[in-house]
PDB file of C-alpha atoms and ligand atoms in Angstrom:
ATOM      1  CA  MET A  14     145.861  80.990  59.435  1.00  0.00           C
ATOM      2  CA  ALA A  15     142.227  80.210  59.700  1.00  0.00           C
ATOM      3  CA  LEU A  16     139.798  82.577  60.799  1.00  0.00           C
ATOM      4  CA  ALA A  17     138.692  82.447  64.536  1.00  0.00           C
ATOM      5  CA  LYS A  18     135.110  81.362  64.594  1.00  0.00           C
ATOM      6  CA  VAL A  19     132.640  83.827  66.505  1.00  0.00           C
ATOM      7  CA  LEU A  20     129.017  82.962  67.649  1.00  0.00           C
ATOM      8  CA  VAL A  21     127.033  86.481  68.537  1.00  0.00           C
ATOM      9  CA  ALA A  22     124.543  84.725  70.726  1.00  0.00           C
ATOM     10  CA  ASP A  23     122.661  87.982  71.713  1.00  0.00           C
ATOM     11  CA  LYS A  24     122.096  91.348  69.995  1.00  0.00           C
ATOM     12  CA  ILE A  25     125.123  93.584  70.039  1.00  0.00           C
ATOM     13  CA  HIS A  26     126.071  97.357  68.495  1.00  0.00           C
ATOM     14  CA  GLU A  27     126.900  96.711  64.590  1.00  0.00           C
ATOM     15  CA  ASP A  28     130.014  98.842  65.322  1.00  0.00           C
ATOM     16  CA  GLY A  29     131.238  96.139  67.544  1.00  0.00           C
ATOM     17  CA  LEU A  30     130.217  93.608  64.850  1.00  0.00           C
ATOM     18  CA  LYS A  31     131.955  95.291  62.152  1.00  0.00           C
ATOM     19  CA  LEU A  32     135.111  95.105  64.279  1.00  0.00           C
ATOM     20  CA  LEU A  33     134.684  91.240  64.873  1.00  0.00           C
ATOM     21  CA  GLN A  34     134.209  90.886  61.213  1.00  0.00           C
ATOM     22  CA  GLU A  35     137.611  92.300  60.134  1.00  0.00           C
ATOM     23  CA  PHE A  36     139.532  89.519  62.240  1.00  0.00           C
ATOM     24  CA  ALA A  37     136.921  86.892  62.914  1.00  0.00           C
ATOM     25  CA  GLU A  38     134.106  84.616  61.004  1.00  0.00           C
ATOM     26  CA  VAL A  39     131.061  85.581  62.638  1.00  0.00           C
ATOM     27  CA  GLU A  40     127.829  83.826  63.051  1.00  0.00           C
ATOM     28  CA  VAL A  41     124.859  85.841  64.496  1.00  0.00           C
ATOM     29  CA  ALA A  42     122.036  83.978  66.174  1.00  0.00           C
ATOM     30  CA  THR A  43     119.926  85.263  68.956  1.00  0.00           C
ATOM     31  CA  GLY A  44     117.147  83.846  70.834  1.00  0.00           C
ATOM     32  CA  LEU A  45     118.701  80.408  70.504  1.00  0.00           C
ATOM     33  CA  LYS A  46     117.058  77.540  72.604  1.00  0.00           C
ATOM     34  CA  PRO A  47     119.479  75.981  75.175  1.00  0.00           C
ATOM     35  CA  GLU A  48     119.650  72.882  72.997  1.00  0.00           C
ATOM     36  CA  GLU A  49     120.257  75.112  69.949  1.00  0.00           C
ATOM     37  CA  LEU A  50     123.095  76.887  71.600  1.00  0.00           C
ATOM     38  CA  VAL A  51     124.409  73.814  72.546  1.00  0.00           C
ATOM     39  CA  GLU A  52     124.549  72.607  69.058  1.00  0.00           C
ATOM     40  CA  ARG A  53     125.710  75.867  67.481  1.00  0.00           C
ATOM     41  CA  VAL A  54     128.689  76.397  69.800  1.00  0.00           C
ATOM     42  CA  GLY A  55     130.483  73.153  69.095  1.00  0.00           C
ATOM     43  CA  ASP A  56     132.953  74.426  66.488  1.00  0.00           C
ATOM     44  CA  LYS A  57     133.078  78.168  67.795  1.00  0.00           C
ATOM     45  CA  ASN A  58     136.167  79.323  69.618  1.00  0.00           C
ATOM     46  CA  VAL A  59     134.486  82.200  70.960  1.00  0.00           C
ATOM     47  CA  ILE A  60     130.695  83.157  71.956  1.00  0.00           C
ATOM     48  CA  VAL A  61     129.467  86.553  72.755  1.00  0.00           C
ATOM     49  CA  VAL A  62     126.738  87.128  74.833  1.00  0.00           C
ATOM     50  CA  ARG A  63     124.922  89.969  76.938  1.00  0.00           C
ATOM     51  CA  SER A  64     122.510  88.849  79.365  1.00  0.00           C
ATOM     52  CA  ALA A  65     119.713  86.981  77.577  1.00  0.00           C
ATOM     53  CA  THR A  66     121.778  83.902  76.884  1.00  0.00           C
ATOM     54  CA  LYS A  67     122.667  81.854  79.433  1.00  0.00           C
ATOM     55  CA  VAL A  68     126.162  79.820  79.084  1.00  0.00           C
ATOM     56  CA  THR A  69     125.201  77.101  81.275  1.00  0.00           C
ATOM     57  CA  ASN A  70     127.660  74.337  82.102  1.00  0.00           C
ATOM     58  CA  ASP A  71     126.399  72.321  79.120  1.00  0.00           C
ATOM     59  CA  VAL A  72     127.184  75.079  76.727  1.00  0.00           C
ATOM     60  CA  VAL A  73     130.574  75.156  77.990  1.00  0.00           C
ATOM     61  CA  ALA A  74     131.030  71.546  77.711  1.00  0.00           C
ATOM     62  CA  ALA A  75     129.576  71.310  74.337  1.00  0.00           C
ATOM     63  CA  GLY A  76     131.910  74.048  73.289  1.00  0.00           C
ATOM     64  CA  LYS A  77     134.951  72.138  72.604  1.00  0.00           C
ATOM     65  CA  GLN A  78     137.038  74.624  70.748  1.00  0.00           C
ATOM     66  CA  LEU A  79     135.916  77.417  73.014  1.00  0.00           C
ATOM     67  CA  LYS A  80     138.734  79.608  74.065  1.00  0.00           C
ATOM     68  CA  ILE A  81     136.688  82.902  75.223  1.00  0.00           C
ATOM     69  CA  ILE A  82     133.172  83.647  76.692  1.00  0.00           C
ATOM     70  CA  ALA A  83     132.836  87.189  75.853  1.00  0.00           C
ATOM     71  CA  ARG A  84     130.046  89.286  77.821  1.00  0.00           C
ATOM     72  CA  ALA A  85     129.202  92.521  76.321  1.00  0.00           C
ATOM     73  CA  GLY A  86     128.273  94.225  79.596  1.00  0.00           C
ATOM     74  CA  VAL A  87     129.306  93.658  83.285  1.00  0.00           C
ATOM     75  CA  GLY A  88     127.548  91.233  85.080  1.00  0.00           C
ATOM     76  CA  LEU A  89     128.709  87.594  84.915  1.00  0.00           C
ATOM     77  CA  ASP A  90     125.743  85.748  86.830  1.00  0.00           C
ATOM     78  CA  ASN A  91     124.543  84.142  83.416  1.00  0.00           C
ATOM     79  CA  ILE A  92     127.807  82.410  82.777  1.00  0.00           C
ATOM     80  CA  ASP A  93     129.306  79.360  84.619  1.00  0.00           C
ATOM     81  CA  VAL A  94     132.501  81.056  85.074  1.00  0.00           C
ATOM     82  CA  GLU A  95     133.759  77.898  87.269  1.00  0.00           C
ATOM     83  CA  ALA A  96     132.875  75.263  84.444  1.00  0.00           C
ATOM     84  CA  ALA A  97     134.742  77.699  81.861  1.00  0.00           C
ATOM     85  CA  LYS A  98     137.808  78.031  84.300  1.00  0.00           C
ATOM     86  CA  CYS A  99     137.740  74.168  84.595  1.00  0.00           C
ATOM     87  CA  ARG A 100     138.189  73.897  80.937  1.00  0.00           C
ATOM     88  CA  ASN A 101     140.892  76.665  80.536  1.00  0.00           C
ATOM     89  CA  ILE A 102     138.267  79.239  78.856  1.00  0.00           C
ATOM     90  CA  LYS A 103     138.906  82.717  79.055  1.00  0.00           C
ATOM     91  CA  VAL A 104     135.709  84.775  80.654  1.00  0.00           C
ATOM     92  CA  ILE A 105     135.782  88.469  79.627  1.00  0.00           C
ATOM     93  CA  ASN A 106     133.445  91.504  79.923  1.00  0.00           C
ATOM     94  CA  ALA A 107     133.285  95.352  79.535  1.00  0.00           C
ATOM     95  CA  PRO A 108     132.711  96.314  82.914  1.00  0.00           C
ATOM     96  CA  GLU A 109     133.789  99.884  81.760  1.00  0.00           C
ATOM     97  CA  ALA A 110     131.079 100.421  79.141  1.00  0.00           C
ATOM     98  CA  PRO A 111     127.644 101.339  80.936  1.00  0.00           C
ATOM     99  CA  ALA A 112     129.231 103.200  83.719  1.00  0.00           C
ATOM    100  CA  VAL A 113     127.939 106.394  82.819  1.00  0.00           C
ATOM    101  CA  ALA A 114     124.629 105.220  81.653  1.00  0.00           C
ATOM    102  CA  VAL A 115     124.208 103.631  84.850  1.00  0.00           C
ATOM    103  CA  ALA A 116     125.223 106.350  87.209  1.00  0.00           C
ATOM    104  CA  GLU A 117     122.972 108.684  85.294  1.00  0.00           C
ATOM    105  CA  LEU A 118     120.167 106.665  85.715  1.00  0.00           C
ATOM    106  CA  VAL A 119     120.807 106.786  89.456  1.00  0.00           C
ATOM    107  CA  PHE A 120     120.640 110.487  89.367  1.00  0.00           C
ATOM    108  CA  ALA A 121     117.448 110.355  87.487  1.00  0.00           C
ATOM    109  CA  TYR A 122     116.075 108.170  90.152  1.00  0.00           C
ATOM    110  CA  MET A 123     117.110 110.434  92.811  1.00  0.00           C
ATOM    111  CA  LEU A 124     116.123 113.601  91.254  1.00  0.00           C
ATOM    112  CA  THR A 125     112.606 112.124  90.323  1.00  0.00           C
ATOM    113  CA  PHE A 126     112.131 110.952  94.053  1.00  0.00           C
ATOM    114  CA  ALA A 127     113.164 114.185  95.639  1.00  0.00           C
ATOM    115  CA  ARG A 128     111.207 116.588  93.327  1.00  0.00           C
ATOM    116  CA  HIS A 129     107.955 114.070  92.838  1.00  0.00           C
ATOM    117  CA  ILE A 130     108.336 114.283  89.029  1.00  0.00           C
ATOM    118  CA  LEU A 131     106.045 111.137  88.722  1.00  0.00           C
ATOM    119  CA  ARG A 132     103.296 112.619  90.705  1.00  0.00           C
ATOM    120  CA  ALA A 133     103.846 115.949  89.270  1.00  0.00           C
ATOM    121  CA  ASP A 134     103.743 114.778  85.928  1.00  0.00           C
ATOM    122  CA  SER A 135     100.295 112.703  86.407  1.00  0.00           C
ATOM    123  CA  GLY A 136      98.639 115.269  88.541  1.00  0.00           C
ATOM    124  CA  THR A 137      99.299 118.121  85.928  1.00  0.00           C
ATOM    125  CA  LYS A 138      98.383 116.031  83.066  1.00  0.00           C
ATOM    126  CA  GLN A 139      94.716 115.483  85.044  1.00  0.00           C
ATOM    127  CA  GLY A 140      94.465 119.062  85.768  1.00  0.00           C
ATOM    128  CA  LYS A 141      95.520 119.139  89.050  1.00  0.00           C
ATOM    129  CA  TRP A 142      97.338 122.031  90.274  1.00  0.00           C
ATOM    130  CA  GLU A 143      99.557 120.429  93.321  1.00  0.00           C
ATOM    131  CA  LYS A 144     102.108 123.269  93.672  1.00  0.00           C
ATOM    132  CA  LYS A 145     101.796 123.290  97.443  1.00  0.00           C
ATOM    133  CA  GLU A 146     101.875 119.598  97.844  1.00  0.00           C
ATOM    134  CA  LEU A 147     104.763 119.110  95.754  1.00  0.00           C
ATOM    135  CA  MET A 148     107.713 120.737  97.980  1.00  0.00           C
ATOM    136  CA  GLY A 149     110.813 118.912  97.201  1.00  0.00           C
ATOM    137  CA  THR A 150     114.189 118.586  98.542  1.00  0.00           C
ATOM    138  CA  GLU A 151     117.630 119.046  97.090  1.00  0.00           C
ATOM    139  CA  LEU A 152     120.378 116.534  96.544  1.00  0.00           C
ATOM    140  CA  ARG A 153     123.038 119.168  97.537  1.00  0.00           C
ATOM    141  CA  ASP A 154     124.435 118.509 101.098  1.00  0.00           C
ATOM    142  CA  LYS A 155     122.529 115.187 101.153  1.00  0.00           C
ATOM    143  CA  THR A 156     124.643 112.096 101.971  1.00  0.00           C
ATOM    144  CA  LEU A 157     124.977 109.645  99.175  1.00  0.00           C
ATOM    145  CA  GLY A 158     126.175 106.265 100.399  1.00  0.00           C
ATOM    146  CA  ILE A 159     127.902 104.062  97.578  1.00  0.00           C
ATOM    147  CA  VAL A 160     128.254 100.364  98.214  1.00  0.00           C
ATOM    148  CA  GLY A 161     130.790  99.138  95.712  1.00  0.00           C
ATOM    149  CA  THR A 162     133.407 101.592  94.089  1.00  0.00           C
ATOM    150  CA  GLY A 163     134.205  99.608  90.673  1.00  0.00           C
ATOM    151  CA  HIS A 164     133.463 101.520  87.446  1.00  0.00           C
ATOM    152  CA  ILE A 165     129.801 102.540  87.991  1.00  0.00           C
ATOM    153  CA  GLY A 166     130.319 103.377  91.557  1.00  0.00           C
ATOM    154  CA  GLN A 167     133.134 105.749  91.292  1.00  0.00           C
ATOM    155  CA  LYS A 168     131.291 107.389  88.393  1.00  0.00           C
ATOM    156  CA  VAL A 169     128.353 107.724  90.897  1.00  0.00           C
ATOM    157  CA  GLY A 170     130.783 109.136  93.158  1.00  0.00           C
ATOM    158  CA  TYR A 171     132.182 111.568  90.836  1.00  0.00           C
ATOM    159  CA  MET A 172     128.582 112.533  89.914  1.00  0.00           C
ATOM    160  CA  GLY A 173     127.666 113.347  93.404  1.00  0.00           C
ATOM    161  CA  ALA A 174     130.484 115.291  94.031  1.00  0.00           C
ATOM    162  CA  ALA A 175     129.403 117.399  91.207  1.00  0.00           C
ATOM    163  CA  PHE A 176     125.724 117.603  93.122  1.00  0.00           C
ATOM    164  CA  LYS A 177     127.563 118.868  96.102  1.00  0.00           C
ATOM    165  CA  MET A 178     126.734 115.378  98.129  1.00  0.00           C
ATOM    166  CA  ASN A 179     128.445 114.095 101.033  1.00  0.00           C
ATOM    167  CA  LEU A 180     129.570 110.705  99.970  1.00  0.00           C
ATOM    168  CA  LEU A 181     130.177 107.447 101.951  1.00  0.00           C
ATOM    169  CA  PHE A 182     131.847 104.473 100.294  1.00  0.00           C
ATOM    170  CA  HIS A 183     131.827 100.789 101.171  1.00  0.00           C
ATOM    171  CA  ASP A 184     133.850  98.055  99.388  1.00  0.00           C
ATOM    172  CA  ILE A 185     136.883  95.388 100.200  1.00  0.00           C
ATOM    173  CA  VAL A 186     139.232  97.236  98.100  1.00  0.00           C
ATOM    174  CA  GLN A 187     139.291 101.375  98.642  1.00  0.00           C
ATOM    175  CA  ASN A 188     140.241 103.630  96.301  1.00  0.00           C
ATOM    176  CA  GLU A 189     141.968 106.478  97.690  1.00  0.00           C
ATOM    177  CA  GLU A 190     141.918 108.582  94.674  1.00  0.00           C
ATOM    178  CA  LEU A 191     138.384 108.578  94.612  1.00  0.00           C
ATOM    179  CA  ALA A 192     137.891 109.396  98.287  1.00  0.00           C
ATOM    180  CA  LYS A 193     140.636 112.365  98.016  1.00  0.00           C
ATOM    181  CA  ARG A 194     138.935 113.670  94.808  1.00  0.00           C
ATOM    182  CA  THR A 195     135.469 113.468  95.619  1.00  0.00           C
ATOM    183  CA  GLY A 196     136.107 114.415  99.677  1.00  0.00           C
ATOM    184  CA  GLY A 197     134.433 111.123 100.572  1.00  0.00           C
ATOM    185  CA  LYS A 198     135.209 108.595 102.882  1.00  0.00           C
ATOM    186  CA  TYR A 199     135.270 104.697 103.096  1.00  0.00           C
ATOM    187  CA  VAL A 200     133.284 103.456 106.239  1.00  0.00           C
ATOM    188  CA  ASP A 201     131.775 100.048 107.058  1.00  0.00           C
ATOM    189  CA  LEU A 202     128.344  99.118 105.730  1.00  0.00           C
ATOM    190  CA  LYS A 203     126.529  99.777 109.110  1.00  0.00           C
ATOM    191  CA  THR A 204     127.715 103.308 109.270  1.00  0.00           C
ATOM    192  CA  LEU A 205     126.832 103.823 105.560  1.00  0.00           C
ATOM    193  CA  LEU A 206     123.541 102.566 105.964  1.00  0.00           C
ATOM    194  CA  GLN A 207     122.903 104.329 109.156  1.00  0.00           C
ATOM    195  CA  GLU A 208     124.034 107.726 107.684  1.00  0.00           C
ATOM    196  CA  SER A 209     122.999 107.861 104.212  1.00  0.00           C
ATOM    197  CA  ASP A 210     120.186 109.864 102.732  1.00  0.00           C
ATOM    198  CA  TYR A 211     120.310 107.717  99.309  1.00  0.00           C
ATOM    199  CA  ILE A 212     122.000 104.295  99.340  1.00  0.00           C
ATOM    200  CA  THR A 213     122.956 102.868  95.941  1.00  0.00           C
ATOM    201  CA  LEU A 214     124.352  99.683  95.247  1.00  0.00           C
ATOM    202  CA  HIS A 215     127.069  98.460  92.683  1.00  0.00           C
ATOM    203  CA  VAL A 216     128.709  95.338  93.693  1.00  0.00           C
ATOM    204  CA  PRO A 217     128.507  91.667  91.242  1.00  0.00           C
ATOM    205  CA  LEU A 218     126.280  89.189  92.582  1.00  0.00           C
ATOM    206  CA  LEU A 219     128.298  86.577  94.046  1.00  0.00           C
ATOM    207  CA  PRO A 220     127.626  84.208  96.773  1.00  0.00           C
ATOM    208  CA  GLU A 221     129.116  86.519  99.188  1.00  0.00           C
ATOM    209  CA  THR A 222     126.878  89.811  98.027  1.00  0.00           C
ATOM    210  CA  LYS A 223     123.778  87.908  98.031  1.00  0.00           C
ATOM    211  CA  HIS A 224     121.359  89.365 100.226  1.00  0.00           C
ATOM    212  CA  ILE A 225     124.093  91.883 101.684  1.00  0.00           C
ATOM    213  CA  VAL A 226     121.089  94.167 102.210  1.00  0.00           C
ATOM    214  CA  GLY A 227     118.565  92.142 104.247  1.00  0.00           C
ATOM    215  CA  ASN A 228     115.999  92.516 106.978  1.00  0.00           C
ATOM    216  CA  ALA A 229     118.856  93.832 109.604  1.00  0.00           C
ATOM    217  CA  GLU A 230     120.523  96.280 107.084  1.00  0.00           C
ATOM    218  CA  LEU A 231     117.068  97.939 106.302  1.00  0.00           C
ATOM    219  CA  LYS A 232     116.147  98.567 109.580  1.00  0.00           C
ATOM    220  CA  LEU A 233     119.514 100.506 109.911  1.00  0.00           C
ATOM    221  CA  MET A 234     118.511 102.794 107.535  1.00  0.00           C
ATOM    222  CA  LYS A 235     116.989 106.495 108.186  1.00  0.00           C
ATOM    223  CA  PRO A 236     113.003 106.392 107.933  1.00  0.00           C
ATOM    224  CA  THR A 237     113.830 109.043 105.404  1.00  0.00           C
ATOM    225  CA  ALA A 238     116.237 107.036 103.304  1.00  0.00           C
ATOM    226  CA  VAL A 239     116.134 105.810  99.806  1.00  0.00           C
ATOM    227  CA  LEU A 240     117.787 102.855  98.573  1.00  0.00           C
ATOM    228  CA  ILE A 241     118.442 102.607  94.784  1.00  0.00           C
ATOM    229  CA  ASN A 242     119.287  98.981  93.267  1.00  0.00           C
ATOM    230  CA  THR A 243     120.548  99.114  89.937  1.00  0.00           C
ATOM    231  CA  SER A 244     123.046  96.031  90.057  1.00  0.00           C
ATOM    232  CA  ARG A 245     121.623  92.693  90.715  1.00  0.00           C
ATOM    233  CA  GLY A 246     118.113  91.943  92.380  1.00  0.00           C
ATOM    234  CA  ALA A 247     119.407  89.313  94.882  1.00  0.00           C
ATOM    235  CA  ILE A 248     121.829  91.909  96.149  1.00  0.00           C
ATOM    236  CA  VAL A 249     118.825  92.868  98.424  1.00  0.00           C
ATOM    237  CA  ASP A 250     116.391  90.572 100.234  1.00  0.00           C
ATOM    238  CA  GLU A 251     113.264  91.860  98.164  1.00  0.00           C
ATOM    239  CA  LYS A 252     110.777  90.274 100.791  1.00  0.00           C
ATOM    240  CA  ALA A 253     112.428  91.994 103.575  1.00  0.00           C
ATOM    241  CA  LEU A 254     112.438  95.050 101.540  1.00  0.00           C
ATOM    242  CA  ILE A 255     108.779  95.074 100.596  1.00  0.00           C
ATOM    243  CA  GLU A 256     108.146  94.544 104.259  1.00  0.00           C
ATOM    244  CA  VAL A 257     109.755  97.833 105.269  1.00  0.00           C
ATOM    245  CA  LEU A 258     108.055  99.610 102.371  1.00  0.00           C
ATOM    246  CA  GLN A 259     104.721  98.642 103.312  1.00  0.00           C
ATOM    247  CA  ASP A 260     105.478  99.544 106.854  1.00  0.00           C
ATOM    248  CA  LYS A 261     106.964 103.075 105.775  1.00  0.00           C
ATOM    249  CA  LYS A 262     110.195 102.255 107.886  1.00  0.00           C
ATOM    250  CA  ILE A 263     112.348 103.786 105.302  1.00  0.00           C
ATOM    251  CA  GLY A 264     111.707 106.651 102.747  1.00  0.00           C
ATOM    252  CA  GLY A 265     111.344 104.619  99.441  1.00  0.00           C
ATOM    253  CA  ALA A 266     113.136 102.748  96.831  1.00  0.00           C
ATOM    254  CA  CYS A 267     114.133 103.136  93.160  1.00  0.00           C
ATOM    255  CA  LEU A 268     114.863  99.725  91.538  1.00  0.00           C
ATOM    256  CA  ASP A 269     116.036  98.421  88.006  1.00  0.00           C
ATOM    257  CA  VAL A 270     116.539  94.835  89.209  1.00  0.00           C
ATOM    258  CA  TYR A 271     114.806  92.157  90.851  1.00  0.00           C
ATOM    259  CA  GLU A 272     115.421  88.606  92.275  1.00  0.00           C
ATOM    260  CA  ASN A 273     113.183  87.268  89.564  1.00  0.00           C
ATOM    261  CA  GLU A 274     113.188  88.860  86.047  1.00  0.00           C
ATOM    262  CA  PRO A 275     111.049  89.892  84.277  1.00  0.00           C
ATOM    263  CA  LEU A 276     109.089  91.026  86.736  1.00  0.00           C
ATOM    264  CA  ARG A 277     105.501  90.590  86.071  1.00  0.00           C
ATOM    265  CA  GLU A 278     103.629  90.877  89.275  1.00  0.00           C
ATOM    266  CA  SER A 279     104.715  92.275  92.554  1.00  0.00           C
ATOM    267  CA  PRO A 280     103.612  93.656  95.850  1.00  0.00           C
ATOM    268  CA  LEU A 281     105.905  96.609  94.981  1.00  0.00           C
ATOM    269  CA  PHE A 282     103.279  97.490  92.202  1.00  0.00           C
ATOM    270  CA  ASP A 283     100.831  98.900  94.674  1.00  0.00           C
ATOM    271  CA  LEU A 284     103.508 101.088  96.692  1.00  0.00           C
ATOM    272  CA  PRO A 285     103.707 104.706  95.954  1.00  0.00           C
ATOM    273  CA  ASN A 286     106.919 105.174  97.507  1.00  0.00           C
ATOM    274  CA  VAL A 287     109.113 103.164  95.084  1.00  0.00           C
ATOM    275  CA  ILE A 288     110.106 103.914  91.470  1.00  0.00           C
ATOM    276  CA  LEU A 289     110.595 100.686  89.234  1.00  0.00           C
ATOM    277  CA  THR A 290     111.851 100.178  86.040  1.00  0.00           C
ATOM    278  CA  PRO A 291     112.778  97.130  83.812  1.00  0.00           C
ATOM    279  CA  HIS A 292     116.731  96.428  83.823  1.00  0.00           C
ATOM    280  CA  ILE A 293     117.426  99.527  81.836  1.00  0.00           C
ATOM    281  CA  GLY A 294     120.528 100.465  83.740  1.00  0.00           C
ATOM    282  CA  ALA A 295     122.834  99.863  80.733  1.00  0.00           C
ATOM    283  CA  SER A 296     120.369 100.509  77.942  1.00  0.00           C
ATOM    284  CA  THR A 297     121.496 103.542  76.374  1.00  0.00           C
ATOM    285  CA  VAL A 298     122.929 103.596  72.798  1.00  0.00           C
ATOM    286  CA  GLU A 299     126.327 105.068  73.874  1.00  0.00           C
ATOM    287  CA  ALA A 300     126.591 102.238  76.357  1.00  0.00           C
ATOM    288  CA  GLN A 301     125.813  99.667  74.185  1.00  0.00           C
ATOM    289  CA  ARG A 302     128.031 100.734  71.333  1.00  0.00           C
ATOM    290  CA  GLU A 303     130.854 100.993  73.966  1.00  0.00           C
ATOM    291  CA  ALA A 304     130.299  97.365  75.160  1.00  0.00           C
ATOM    292  CA  ALA A 305     130.304  96.090  71.524  1.00  0.00           C
ATOM    293  CA  ILE A 306     133.330  97.677  70.663  1.00  0.00           C
ATOM    294  CA  ILE A 307     135.127  97.064  73.758  1.00  0.00           C
ATOM    295  CA  ILE A 308     134.353  93.434  73.831  1.00  0.00           C
ATOM    296  CA  ALA A 309     135.546  93.199  70.055  1.00  0.00           C
ATOM    297  CA  LYS A 310     138.741  94.590  70.626  1.00  0.00           C
ATOM    298  CA  LYS A 311     139.382  92.490  73.862  1.00  0.00           C
ATOM    299  CA  ILE A 312     138.557  89.162  72.058  1.00  0.00           C
ATOM    300  CA  LYS A 313     140.823  90.436  69.311  1.00  0.00           C
ATOM    301  CA  ASP A 314     143.721  91.136  71.879  1.00  0.00           C
ATOM    302  CA  THR A 315     142.903  87.551  74.100  1.00  0.00           C
ATOM    303  CA  LEU A 316     143.134  85.802  70.407  1.00  0.00           C
ATOM    304  CA  LYS A 317     146.658  86.996  69.815  1.00  0.00           C
TER     305      LYS A 317
HETATM  306  C1  MLT B 412     124.948  94.245  82.752  1.00  0.00           C
HETATM  307  O1  MLT B 412     125.485  93.690  83.585  1.00  0.00           O
HETATM  308  O2  MLT B 412     125.533  94.283  81.803  1.00  0.00           O
HETATM  309  C2  MLT B 412     123.858  94.911  82.718  1.00  0.00           C
HETATM  310  O3  MLT B 412     123.124  94.958  83.672  1.00  0.00           O
HETATM  311  C3  MLT B 412     122.825  95.154  81.626  1.00  0.00           C
HETATM  312  C4  MLT B 412     122.379  93.647  81.308  1.00  0.00           C
HETATM  313  O4  MLT B 412     122.846  92.520  82.064  1.00  0.00           O
HETATM  314  O5  MLT B 412     121.158  93.696  80.923  1.00  0.00           O
END
């Protein structure tokens, strides 16, 4: 039987690539322009992407032999899933791979915020000794609200329990084991927003989740509460968030994702109460290796 033809259109970890090469004819071509991608996909059975490559309706239509669109990561918002469905092409991803990486970033944010690490670092390097000004707070006994309890939200929950935080969850599907093992409870979004000290978002970007945190929701938050977004920028109404941050209506925000990426300029840059990173949630060696290996295995199983 002829080997399946796989196009790897974004860089993936070499261990995943090696696995793919064991059962498929693999072509690696990254950084392709949309028209080049349309050309290359014609004879391929599988296309593997991360977030840079957009698998549009045109790409799907050009992939006459396509059986699988594989996302080495979580979000499917760079793939026209509906177009794939109409042509019976399977869309697969590896949502389990970056769970630890993203959850650890959430804790890095909370600890950085609570202990004023950024100011402490820059002040100390400038020869200031701001010991008195840098009184922090502990995560222990603070309330952590987790919106979305899939792979990542669950990991954040278990880590929160280890930090002895009180946990509130919100999701359309309730995970009773998570609630039981962490002592947390599921509540409606309004309660979560009103009662949490830290609110972290872990839902996919869908029409139903766009701007689920808007002006009205932000106004429900405690004046000291911190909003953390490592999911997708458009889950939050960024304009409304900037306004509440400028007016100091909430404690702060830690953002890894934005409505428009890459973020080259923004009023967020001038705000002292925010921590910004460039969509690095899944950017650990371990998460990327795992994503590549998981996706290679899933491709193999799906092709069977
Ligand atoms: C993901 O969805 O896998 C992460 O957000 C990483 C990314 O898209 O770059």
